[in-house]
CSV table of C-alpha atoms in Angstrom, one decimal:
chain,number,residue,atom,x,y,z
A,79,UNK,CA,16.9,24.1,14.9
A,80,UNK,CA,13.7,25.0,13.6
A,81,UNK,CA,13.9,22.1,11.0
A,82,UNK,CA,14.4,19.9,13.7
A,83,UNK,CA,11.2,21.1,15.4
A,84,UNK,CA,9.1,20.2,12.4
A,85,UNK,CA,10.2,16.8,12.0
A,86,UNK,CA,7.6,14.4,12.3
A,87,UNK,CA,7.9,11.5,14.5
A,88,UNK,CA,8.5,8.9,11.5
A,89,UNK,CA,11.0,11.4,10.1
A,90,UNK,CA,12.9,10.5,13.4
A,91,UNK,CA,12.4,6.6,13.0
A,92,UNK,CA,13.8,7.1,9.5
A,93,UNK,CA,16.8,8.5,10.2
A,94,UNK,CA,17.6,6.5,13.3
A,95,UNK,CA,17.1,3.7,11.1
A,96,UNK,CA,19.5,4.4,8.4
A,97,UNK,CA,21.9,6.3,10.8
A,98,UNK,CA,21.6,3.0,12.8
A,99,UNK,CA,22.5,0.8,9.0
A,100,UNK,CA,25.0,3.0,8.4
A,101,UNK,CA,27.1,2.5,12.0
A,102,UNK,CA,26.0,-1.5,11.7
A,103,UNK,CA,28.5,-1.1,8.2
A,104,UNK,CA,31.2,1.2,9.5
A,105,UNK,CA,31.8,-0.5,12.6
A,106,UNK,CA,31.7,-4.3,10.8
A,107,UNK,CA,28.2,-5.9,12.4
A,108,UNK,CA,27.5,-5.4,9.1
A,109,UNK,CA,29.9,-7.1,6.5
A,110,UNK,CA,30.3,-4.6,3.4
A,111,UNK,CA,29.3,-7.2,0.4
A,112,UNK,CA,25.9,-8.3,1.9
A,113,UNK,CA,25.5,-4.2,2.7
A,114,UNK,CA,26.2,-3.4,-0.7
A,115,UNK,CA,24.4,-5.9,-2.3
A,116,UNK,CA,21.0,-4.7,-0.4
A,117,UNK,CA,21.6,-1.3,-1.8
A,118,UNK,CA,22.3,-2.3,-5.0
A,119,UNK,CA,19.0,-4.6,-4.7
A,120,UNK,CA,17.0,-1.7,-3.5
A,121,UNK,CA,17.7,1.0,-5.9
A,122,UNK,CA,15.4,0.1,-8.6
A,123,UNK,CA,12.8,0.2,-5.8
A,124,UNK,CA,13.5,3.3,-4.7
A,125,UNK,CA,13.6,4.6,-8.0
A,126,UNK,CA,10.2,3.1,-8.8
A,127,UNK,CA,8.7,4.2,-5.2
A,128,UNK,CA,9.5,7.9,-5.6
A,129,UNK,CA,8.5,8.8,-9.0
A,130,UNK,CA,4.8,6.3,-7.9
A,131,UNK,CA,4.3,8.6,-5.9
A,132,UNK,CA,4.8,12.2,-7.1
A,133,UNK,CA,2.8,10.7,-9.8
A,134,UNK,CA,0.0,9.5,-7.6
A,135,UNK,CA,0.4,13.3,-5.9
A,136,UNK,CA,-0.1,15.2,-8.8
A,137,UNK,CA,-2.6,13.0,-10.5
A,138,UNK,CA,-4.8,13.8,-7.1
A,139,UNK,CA,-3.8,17.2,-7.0
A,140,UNK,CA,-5.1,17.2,-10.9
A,141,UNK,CA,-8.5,15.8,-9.6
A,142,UNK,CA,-8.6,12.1,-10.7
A,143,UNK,CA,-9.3,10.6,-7.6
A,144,UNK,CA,-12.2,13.0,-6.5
A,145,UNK,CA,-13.8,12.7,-9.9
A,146,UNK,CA,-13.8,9.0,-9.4
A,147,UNK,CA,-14.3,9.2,-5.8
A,148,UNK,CA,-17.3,11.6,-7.1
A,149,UNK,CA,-18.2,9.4,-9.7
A,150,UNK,CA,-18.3,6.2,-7.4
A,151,UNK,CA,-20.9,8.4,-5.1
A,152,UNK,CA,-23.7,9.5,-7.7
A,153,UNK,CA,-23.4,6.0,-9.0
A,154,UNK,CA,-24.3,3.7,-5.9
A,155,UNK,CA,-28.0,6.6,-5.9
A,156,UNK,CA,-27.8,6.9,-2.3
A,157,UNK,CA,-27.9,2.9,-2.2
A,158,UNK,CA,-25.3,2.2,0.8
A,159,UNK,CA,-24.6,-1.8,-0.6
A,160,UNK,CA,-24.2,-0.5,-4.0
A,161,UNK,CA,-21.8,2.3,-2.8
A,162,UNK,CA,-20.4,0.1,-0.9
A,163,UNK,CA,-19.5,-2.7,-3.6
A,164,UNK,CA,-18.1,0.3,-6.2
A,165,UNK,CA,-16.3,2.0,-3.0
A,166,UNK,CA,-14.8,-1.7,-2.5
A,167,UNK,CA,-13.9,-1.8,-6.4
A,168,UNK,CA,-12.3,1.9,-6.3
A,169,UNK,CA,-9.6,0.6,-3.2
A,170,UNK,CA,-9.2,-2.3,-5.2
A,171,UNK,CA,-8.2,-1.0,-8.2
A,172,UNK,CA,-6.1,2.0,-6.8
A,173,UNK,CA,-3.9,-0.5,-4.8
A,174,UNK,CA,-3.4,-2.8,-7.7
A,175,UNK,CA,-2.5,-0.4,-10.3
A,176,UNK,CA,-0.7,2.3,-8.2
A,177,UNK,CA,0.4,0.0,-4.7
A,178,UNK,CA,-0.9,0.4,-1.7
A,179,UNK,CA,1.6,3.2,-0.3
A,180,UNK,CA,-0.7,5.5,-2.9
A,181,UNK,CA,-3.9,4.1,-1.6
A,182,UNK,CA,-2.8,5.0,1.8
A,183,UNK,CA,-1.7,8.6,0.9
A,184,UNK,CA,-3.8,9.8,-1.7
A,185,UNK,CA,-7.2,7.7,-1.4
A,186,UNK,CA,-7.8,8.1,2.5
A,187,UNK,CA,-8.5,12.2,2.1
A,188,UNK,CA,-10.5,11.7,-0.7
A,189,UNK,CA,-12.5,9.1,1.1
A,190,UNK,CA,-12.6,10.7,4.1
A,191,UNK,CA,-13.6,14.4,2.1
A,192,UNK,CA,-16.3,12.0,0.0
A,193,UNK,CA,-17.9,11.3,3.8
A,194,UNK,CA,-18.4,14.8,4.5
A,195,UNK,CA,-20.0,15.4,1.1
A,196,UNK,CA,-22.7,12.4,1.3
A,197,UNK,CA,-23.3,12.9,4.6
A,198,UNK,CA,-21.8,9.1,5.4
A,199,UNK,CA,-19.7,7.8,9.0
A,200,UNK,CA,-16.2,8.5,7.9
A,201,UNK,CA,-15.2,5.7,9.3
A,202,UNK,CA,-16.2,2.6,7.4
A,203,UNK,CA,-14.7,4.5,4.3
A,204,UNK,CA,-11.7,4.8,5.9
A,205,UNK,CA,-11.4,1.1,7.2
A,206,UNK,CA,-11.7,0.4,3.6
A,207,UNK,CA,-8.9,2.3,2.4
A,208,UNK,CA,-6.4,0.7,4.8
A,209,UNK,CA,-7.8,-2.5,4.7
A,210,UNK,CA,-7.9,-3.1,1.0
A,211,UNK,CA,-4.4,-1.3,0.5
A,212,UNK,CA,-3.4,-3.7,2.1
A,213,UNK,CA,-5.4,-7.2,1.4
A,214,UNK,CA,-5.5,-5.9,-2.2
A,215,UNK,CA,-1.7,-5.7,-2.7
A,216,UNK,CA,-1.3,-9.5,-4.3
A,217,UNK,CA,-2.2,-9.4,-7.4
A,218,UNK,CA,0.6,-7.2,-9.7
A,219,UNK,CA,4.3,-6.3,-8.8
A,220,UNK,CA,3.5,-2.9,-8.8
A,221,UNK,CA,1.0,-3.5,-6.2
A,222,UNK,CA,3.5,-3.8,-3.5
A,223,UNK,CA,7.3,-3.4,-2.7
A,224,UNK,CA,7.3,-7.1,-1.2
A,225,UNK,CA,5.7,-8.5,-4.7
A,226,UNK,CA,8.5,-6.9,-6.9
A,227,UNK,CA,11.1,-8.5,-4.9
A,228,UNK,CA,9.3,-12.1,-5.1
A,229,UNK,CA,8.8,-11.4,-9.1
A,230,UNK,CA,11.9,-11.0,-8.9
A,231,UNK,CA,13.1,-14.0,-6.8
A,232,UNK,CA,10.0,-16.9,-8.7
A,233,UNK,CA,10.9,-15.1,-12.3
A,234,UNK,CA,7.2,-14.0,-12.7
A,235,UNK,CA,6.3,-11.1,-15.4
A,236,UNK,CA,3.0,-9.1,-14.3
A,237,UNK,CA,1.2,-11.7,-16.4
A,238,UNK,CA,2.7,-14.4,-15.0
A,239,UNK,CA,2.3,-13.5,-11.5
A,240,UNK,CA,-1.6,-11.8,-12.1
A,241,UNK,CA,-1.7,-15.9,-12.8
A,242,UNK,CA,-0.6,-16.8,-10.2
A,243,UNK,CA,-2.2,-14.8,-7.6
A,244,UNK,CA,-5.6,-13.9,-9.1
A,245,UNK,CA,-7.4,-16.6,-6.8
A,246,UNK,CA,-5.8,-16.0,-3.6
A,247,UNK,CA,-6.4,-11.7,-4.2
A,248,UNK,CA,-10.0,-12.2,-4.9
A,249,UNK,CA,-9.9,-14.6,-1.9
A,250,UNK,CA,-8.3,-12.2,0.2
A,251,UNK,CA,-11.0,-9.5,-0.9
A,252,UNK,CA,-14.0,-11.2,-0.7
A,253,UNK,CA,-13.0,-12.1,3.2
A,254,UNK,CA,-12.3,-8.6,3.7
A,255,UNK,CA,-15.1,-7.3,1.9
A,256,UNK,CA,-17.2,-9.6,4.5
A,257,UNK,CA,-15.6,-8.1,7.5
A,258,UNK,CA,-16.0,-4.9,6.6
A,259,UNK,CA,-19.7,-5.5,5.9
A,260,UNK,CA,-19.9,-7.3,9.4
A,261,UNK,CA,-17.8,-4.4,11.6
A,262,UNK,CA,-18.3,-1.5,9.9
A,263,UNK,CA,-21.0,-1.0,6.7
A,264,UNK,CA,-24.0,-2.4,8.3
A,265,UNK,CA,-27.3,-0.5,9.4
A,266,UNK,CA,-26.5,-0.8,12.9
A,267,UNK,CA,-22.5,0.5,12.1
A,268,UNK,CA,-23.1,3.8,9.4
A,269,UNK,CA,-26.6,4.8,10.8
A,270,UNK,CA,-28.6,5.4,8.0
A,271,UNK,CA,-30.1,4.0,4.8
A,272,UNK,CA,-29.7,5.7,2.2
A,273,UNK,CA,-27.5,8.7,1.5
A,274,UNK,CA,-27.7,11.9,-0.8
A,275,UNK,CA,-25.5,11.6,-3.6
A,276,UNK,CA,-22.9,14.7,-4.5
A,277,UNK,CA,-23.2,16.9,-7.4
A,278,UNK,CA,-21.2,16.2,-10.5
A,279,UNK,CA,-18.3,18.6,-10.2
A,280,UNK,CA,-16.0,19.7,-13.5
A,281,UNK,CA,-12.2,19.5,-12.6
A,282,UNK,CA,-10.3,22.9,-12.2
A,283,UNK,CA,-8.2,22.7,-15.3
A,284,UNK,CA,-9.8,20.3,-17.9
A,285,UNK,CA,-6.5,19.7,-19.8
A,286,UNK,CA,-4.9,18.5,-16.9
A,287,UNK,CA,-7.4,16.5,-15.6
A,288,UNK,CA,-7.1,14.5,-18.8
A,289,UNK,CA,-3.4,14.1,-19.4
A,290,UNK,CA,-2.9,12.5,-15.7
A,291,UNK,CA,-6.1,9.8,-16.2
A,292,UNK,CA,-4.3,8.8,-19.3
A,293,UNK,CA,-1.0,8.5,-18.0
A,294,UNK,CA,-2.4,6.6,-15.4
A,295,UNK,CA,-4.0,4.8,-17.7
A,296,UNK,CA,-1.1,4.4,-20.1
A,297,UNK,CA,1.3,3.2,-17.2
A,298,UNK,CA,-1.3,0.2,-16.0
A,299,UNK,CA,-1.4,-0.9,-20.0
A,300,UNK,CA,2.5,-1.0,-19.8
A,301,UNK,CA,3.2,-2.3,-16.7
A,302,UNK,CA,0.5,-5.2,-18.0
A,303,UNK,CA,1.7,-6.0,-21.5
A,304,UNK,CA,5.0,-4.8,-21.9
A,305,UNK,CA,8.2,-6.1,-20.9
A,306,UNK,CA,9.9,-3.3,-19.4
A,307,UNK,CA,11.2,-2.7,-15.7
A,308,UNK,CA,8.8,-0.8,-13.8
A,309,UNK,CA,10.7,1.9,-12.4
A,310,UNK,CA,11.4,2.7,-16.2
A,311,UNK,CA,8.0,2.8,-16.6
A,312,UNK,CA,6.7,4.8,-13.9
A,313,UNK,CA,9.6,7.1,-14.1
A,314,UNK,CA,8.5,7.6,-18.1
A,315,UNK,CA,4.7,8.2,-17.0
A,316,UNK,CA,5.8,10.7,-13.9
A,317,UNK,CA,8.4,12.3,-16.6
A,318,UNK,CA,4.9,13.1,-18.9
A,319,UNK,CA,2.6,14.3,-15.7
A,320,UNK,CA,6.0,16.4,-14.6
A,321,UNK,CA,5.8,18.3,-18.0
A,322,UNK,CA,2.4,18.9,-18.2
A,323,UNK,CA,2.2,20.6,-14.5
A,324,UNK,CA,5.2,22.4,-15.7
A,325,UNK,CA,3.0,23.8,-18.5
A,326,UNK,CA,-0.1,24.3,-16.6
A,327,UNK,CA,0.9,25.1,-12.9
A,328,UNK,CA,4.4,25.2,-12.4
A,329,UNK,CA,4.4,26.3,-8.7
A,330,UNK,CA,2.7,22.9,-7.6
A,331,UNK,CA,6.6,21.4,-8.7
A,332,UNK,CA,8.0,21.8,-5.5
A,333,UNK,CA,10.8,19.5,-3.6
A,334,UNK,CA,8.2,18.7,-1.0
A,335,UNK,CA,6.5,15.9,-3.6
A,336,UNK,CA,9.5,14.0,-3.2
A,337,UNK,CA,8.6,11.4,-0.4
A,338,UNK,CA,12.0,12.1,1.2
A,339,UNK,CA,10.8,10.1,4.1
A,340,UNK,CA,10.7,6.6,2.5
A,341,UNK,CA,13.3,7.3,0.8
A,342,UNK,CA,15.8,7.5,3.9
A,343,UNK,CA,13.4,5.0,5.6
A,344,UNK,CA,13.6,1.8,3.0
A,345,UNK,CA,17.7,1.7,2.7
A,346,UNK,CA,17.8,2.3,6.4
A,347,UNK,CA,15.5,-0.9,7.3
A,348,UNK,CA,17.3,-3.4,4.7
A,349,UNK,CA,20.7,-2.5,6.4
A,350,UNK,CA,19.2,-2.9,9.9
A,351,UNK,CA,17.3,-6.4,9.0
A,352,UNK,CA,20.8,-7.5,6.7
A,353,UNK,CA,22.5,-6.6,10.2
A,354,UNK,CA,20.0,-8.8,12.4
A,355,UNK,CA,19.8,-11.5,9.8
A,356,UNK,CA,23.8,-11.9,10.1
A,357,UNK,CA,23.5,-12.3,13.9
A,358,UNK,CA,21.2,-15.0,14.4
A,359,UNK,CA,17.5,-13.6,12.8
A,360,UNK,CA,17.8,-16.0,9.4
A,361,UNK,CA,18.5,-19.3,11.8
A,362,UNK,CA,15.1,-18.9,13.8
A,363,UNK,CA,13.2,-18.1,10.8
A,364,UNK,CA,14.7,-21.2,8.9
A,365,UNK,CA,13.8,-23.3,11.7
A,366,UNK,CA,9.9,-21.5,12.2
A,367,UNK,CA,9.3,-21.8,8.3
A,368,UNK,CA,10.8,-24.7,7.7
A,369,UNK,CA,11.4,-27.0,4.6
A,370,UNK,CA,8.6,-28.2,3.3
A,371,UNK,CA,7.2,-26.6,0.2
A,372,UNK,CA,3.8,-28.2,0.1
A,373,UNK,CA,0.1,-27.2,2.1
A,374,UNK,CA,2.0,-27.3,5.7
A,375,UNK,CA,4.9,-25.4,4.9
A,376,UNK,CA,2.7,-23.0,3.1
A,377,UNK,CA,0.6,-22.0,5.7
A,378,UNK,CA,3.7,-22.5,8.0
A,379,UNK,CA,5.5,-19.6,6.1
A,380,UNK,CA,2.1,-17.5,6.1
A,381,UNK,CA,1.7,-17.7,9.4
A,382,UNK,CA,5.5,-16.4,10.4
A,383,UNK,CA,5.0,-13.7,7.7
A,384,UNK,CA,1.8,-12.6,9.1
A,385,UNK,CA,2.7,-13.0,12.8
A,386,UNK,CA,6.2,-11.4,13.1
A,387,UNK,CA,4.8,-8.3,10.4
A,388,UNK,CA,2.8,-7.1,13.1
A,389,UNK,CA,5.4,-7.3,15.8
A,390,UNK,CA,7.9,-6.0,13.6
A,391,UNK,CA,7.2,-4.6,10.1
A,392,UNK,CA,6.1,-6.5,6.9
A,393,UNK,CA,9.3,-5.1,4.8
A,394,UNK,CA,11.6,-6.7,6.9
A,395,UNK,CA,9.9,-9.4,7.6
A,396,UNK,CA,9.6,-10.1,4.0
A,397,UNK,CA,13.2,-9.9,3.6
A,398,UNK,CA,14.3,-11.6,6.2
A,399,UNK,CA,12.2,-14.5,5.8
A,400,UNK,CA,13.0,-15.0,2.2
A,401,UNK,CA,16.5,-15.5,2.6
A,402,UNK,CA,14.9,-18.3,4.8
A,403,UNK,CA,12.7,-20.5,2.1
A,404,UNK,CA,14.6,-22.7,0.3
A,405,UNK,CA,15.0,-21.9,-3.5
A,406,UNK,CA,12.8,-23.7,-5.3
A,407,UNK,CA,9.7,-23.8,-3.1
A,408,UNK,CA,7.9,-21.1,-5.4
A,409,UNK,CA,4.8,-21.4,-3.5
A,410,UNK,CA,6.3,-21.4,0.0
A,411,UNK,CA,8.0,-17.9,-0.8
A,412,UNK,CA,4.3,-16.4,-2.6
A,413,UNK,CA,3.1,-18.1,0.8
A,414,UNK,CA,5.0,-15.7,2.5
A,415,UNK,CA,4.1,-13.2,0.6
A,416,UNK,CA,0.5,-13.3,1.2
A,417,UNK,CA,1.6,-13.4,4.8
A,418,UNK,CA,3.6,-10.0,4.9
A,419,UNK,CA,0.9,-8.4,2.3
A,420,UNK,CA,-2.3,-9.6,3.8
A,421,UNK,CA,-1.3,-10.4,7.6
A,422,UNK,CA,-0.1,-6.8,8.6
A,423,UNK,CA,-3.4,-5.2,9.8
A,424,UNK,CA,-3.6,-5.8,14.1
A,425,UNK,CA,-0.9,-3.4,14.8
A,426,UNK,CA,-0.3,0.3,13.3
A,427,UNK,CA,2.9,-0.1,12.5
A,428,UNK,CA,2.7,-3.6,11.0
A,429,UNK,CA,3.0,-1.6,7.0
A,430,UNK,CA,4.1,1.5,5.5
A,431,UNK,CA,0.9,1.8,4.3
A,432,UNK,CA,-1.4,1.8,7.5
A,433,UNK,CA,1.5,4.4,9.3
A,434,UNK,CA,0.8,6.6,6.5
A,435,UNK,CA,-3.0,6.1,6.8
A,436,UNK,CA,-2.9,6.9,10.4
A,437,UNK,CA,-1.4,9.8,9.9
A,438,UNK,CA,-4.0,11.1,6.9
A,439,UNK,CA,-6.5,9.9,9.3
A,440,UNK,CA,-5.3,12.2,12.2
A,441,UNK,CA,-4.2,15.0,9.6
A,442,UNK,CA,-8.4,14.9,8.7
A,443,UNK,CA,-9.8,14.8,12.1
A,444,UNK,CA,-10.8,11.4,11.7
A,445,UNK,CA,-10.6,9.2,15.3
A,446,UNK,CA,-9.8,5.2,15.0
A,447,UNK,CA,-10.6,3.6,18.2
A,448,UNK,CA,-7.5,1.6,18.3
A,449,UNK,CA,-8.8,-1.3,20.1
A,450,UNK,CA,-11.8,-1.8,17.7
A,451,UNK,CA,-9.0,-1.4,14.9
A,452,UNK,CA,-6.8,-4.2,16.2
A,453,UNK,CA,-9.4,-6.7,17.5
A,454,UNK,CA,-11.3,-6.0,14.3
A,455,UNK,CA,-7.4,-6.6,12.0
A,456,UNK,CA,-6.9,-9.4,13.8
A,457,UNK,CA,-10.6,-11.3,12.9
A,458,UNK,CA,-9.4,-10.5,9.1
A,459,UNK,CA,-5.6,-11.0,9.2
A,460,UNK,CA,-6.3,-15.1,10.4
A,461,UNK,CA,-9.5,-15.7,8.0
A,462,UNK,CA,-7.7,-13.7,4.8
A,463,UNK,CA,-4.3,-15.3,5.4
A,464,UNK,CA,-6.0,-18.0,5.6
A,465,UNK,CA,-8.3,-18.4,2.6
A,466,UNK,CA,-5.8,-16.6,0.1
A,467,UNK,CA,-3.1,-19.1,1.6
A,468,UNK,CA,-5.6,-22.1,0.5
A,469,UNK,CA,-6.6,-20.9,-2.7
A,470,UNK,CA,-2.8,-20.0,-3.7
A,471,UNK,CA,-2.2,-23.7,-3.1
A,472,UNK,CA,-5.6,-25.0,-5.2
A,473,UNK,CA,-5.1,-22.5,-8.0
């Protein structure tokens, strides 16, 4: 009973989900081949989204991201627009490389920590964590969960699909890097001018500190230019961090790296959205995006993805409106992929990502004035859906 006291609300949403997937099979709403063929779609995710992210754990635990976070600080000389721009860069990158479920968990403390030590709002840092985790999330399939399962469906290595998407990501960045500038980084939004930067801090355990960069390091170069699946890779890199925690402090390998929580809550919402795709969901959604796979039914399909992700939730929106573009309209489905990646930022639950945020936010002491968050999200949700939808059809 006491286990059950500490369960945190989402813990709850996760299980009710899967319990919910699980009755939607036993009792037949459910049809046992499209079931198992969900699961059998989502276990290289799962695979790949666990060992992300006891990576991305220990790597911050080995002081990676403060050094950078750090780093970032001293270099911007108390110059708010300069740290700005590198703070900008540092979101960017972290959600590329390592997806935005990482930025979300391991970048918002750091950020937030980084405020207390310059002195800085700890807002506007934060608003740039979320909002780049997700508007940043185009550009690689590691990025995102939705963009390994449209790599999957277009055929598109990481090359191919860093192609692909590089205009509508730096599209969907500068617009966001605008409104943040406009809402939140302004003199008359962070309340000062300059800023004094931190002192140059040497990690903990040097050795440690070295290994995780590189393996960091070593997983972006592979994910990049080799052709392997990603969950091998990232399970290979965690495997190598793993080992040299064992060897340097073994106690920080505990169970409770594991993000348990995602992974009862991803298999539970594919079940319940297969379930409420065989009962009616997959007609509307054919008839909202429709057929036509040039301009109109791009930002048709854009506009679904990004509306419905922030009643619902941009997984399962994702998956339910993919089964709904026709095959070969390539650009329709990365449409709707901007849509669910980009879109999700009016409502707290709209991604995984800005749940978890919330709750490193709360877990800081950090207060978001919800309505200033969603009227805010929902200025950069239409303009970045927008302008990365339009340059994904120019490029």
């Amino acid at each position: 009973m006491r286990f059950l006291t500490r369960l945190h609300p989402l813990d709850w949403l996760a299980a009710g989900l899967l319990a919910g997937g699980l009755v939607c099979v036993a009792t037949g709403l459910l049809p046992a081949a499209p079931a198992g063929a969900a699961m059998a779609r989502i276990g290289p995710l799962l695979v790949f989204l666990a060992t992300v992210i006891v990576l991305a754990e220990l790597t911050g635990r080995a002081e990676v991201f403060d050094a950078v976070a750090s780093w970032v600080a001293r270099t911007a000389r108390g110059s708010y627009p300069r740290l700005f721009g590198l703070c900008v860069l540092f979101a960017s990158a972290t959600t590329i490389a390592l997806n935005l479920d990482t930025t979300a968990v391991l970048l918002t403390p750091v950020m937030l920590a980084l405020a207390g030590r310059v002195g800085i709002a700890p807002v506007p840092l934060a608003m740039t964590t979320v909002w780049l985790a997700n508007t940043a999330s185009l550009l690689l399939p590691v990025s995102n969960l939705t963009n390994l399962l449209a790599a999957n469906r277009v055929g598109l290595s990481p090359v191919a699909m860093a192609a692909t998407m590089g205009l509508a990501q730096l599209a969907a960045v500068a617009v966001t890097m605008v409104c943040l500038w406009g809402f939140y980084w302004r003199r008359g939004r962070r309340g000062a001018d300059r800023y004094v930067p931190p002192a140059r801090r040497a990690p903990a355990d040097p050795v440690l500190f070295r290994v995780c960069a590189l393996a960091c390091a070593g997983f972006l170069l592979v994910t990049l230019l080799a052709d392997v699946p990603l969950w091998s890779a990232s399970l290979a890199t965690m495997l190598i961090v793993v080992v040299a925690f064992a060897v340097r402090r073994r106690a920080e390998l505990t169970w409770s790296l594991v993000p348990w929580r995602l992974l009862v809550l991803v298999p539970g919402m594919f079940l319940m959205v297969e379930t409420v795709d065989a009962h009616g969901l997959h007609t509307l959604l054919t008839a909202a995006i429709g057929p036509d796979g040039g301009l109109a039914g791009m930002l048709r399909s854009a506009g679904v993805g990004a509306g419905l992700s922030n009643v619902l939730n941009n997984l399962p929106v994702y998956l339910a409106g993919e089964a709904a573009v026709p095959v070969a309209n390539h650009h329709q489905l990365l449409a709707l992929l901007i849509g669910t990646n980009v879109g999700p930022l009016v409502t707290p639950w709209a991604s995984l990502a800005t749940l978890l945020w919330f709750e490193r936010c709360r877990g800081q002491g950090t207060a978001i004035p919800l309505r200033r968050f969603m009227g805010t999200g929902l200025v950069l949700a239409v303009a970045a859906t927008l302008a990365a939808t339009l340059a994904l059809a120019a490029g």
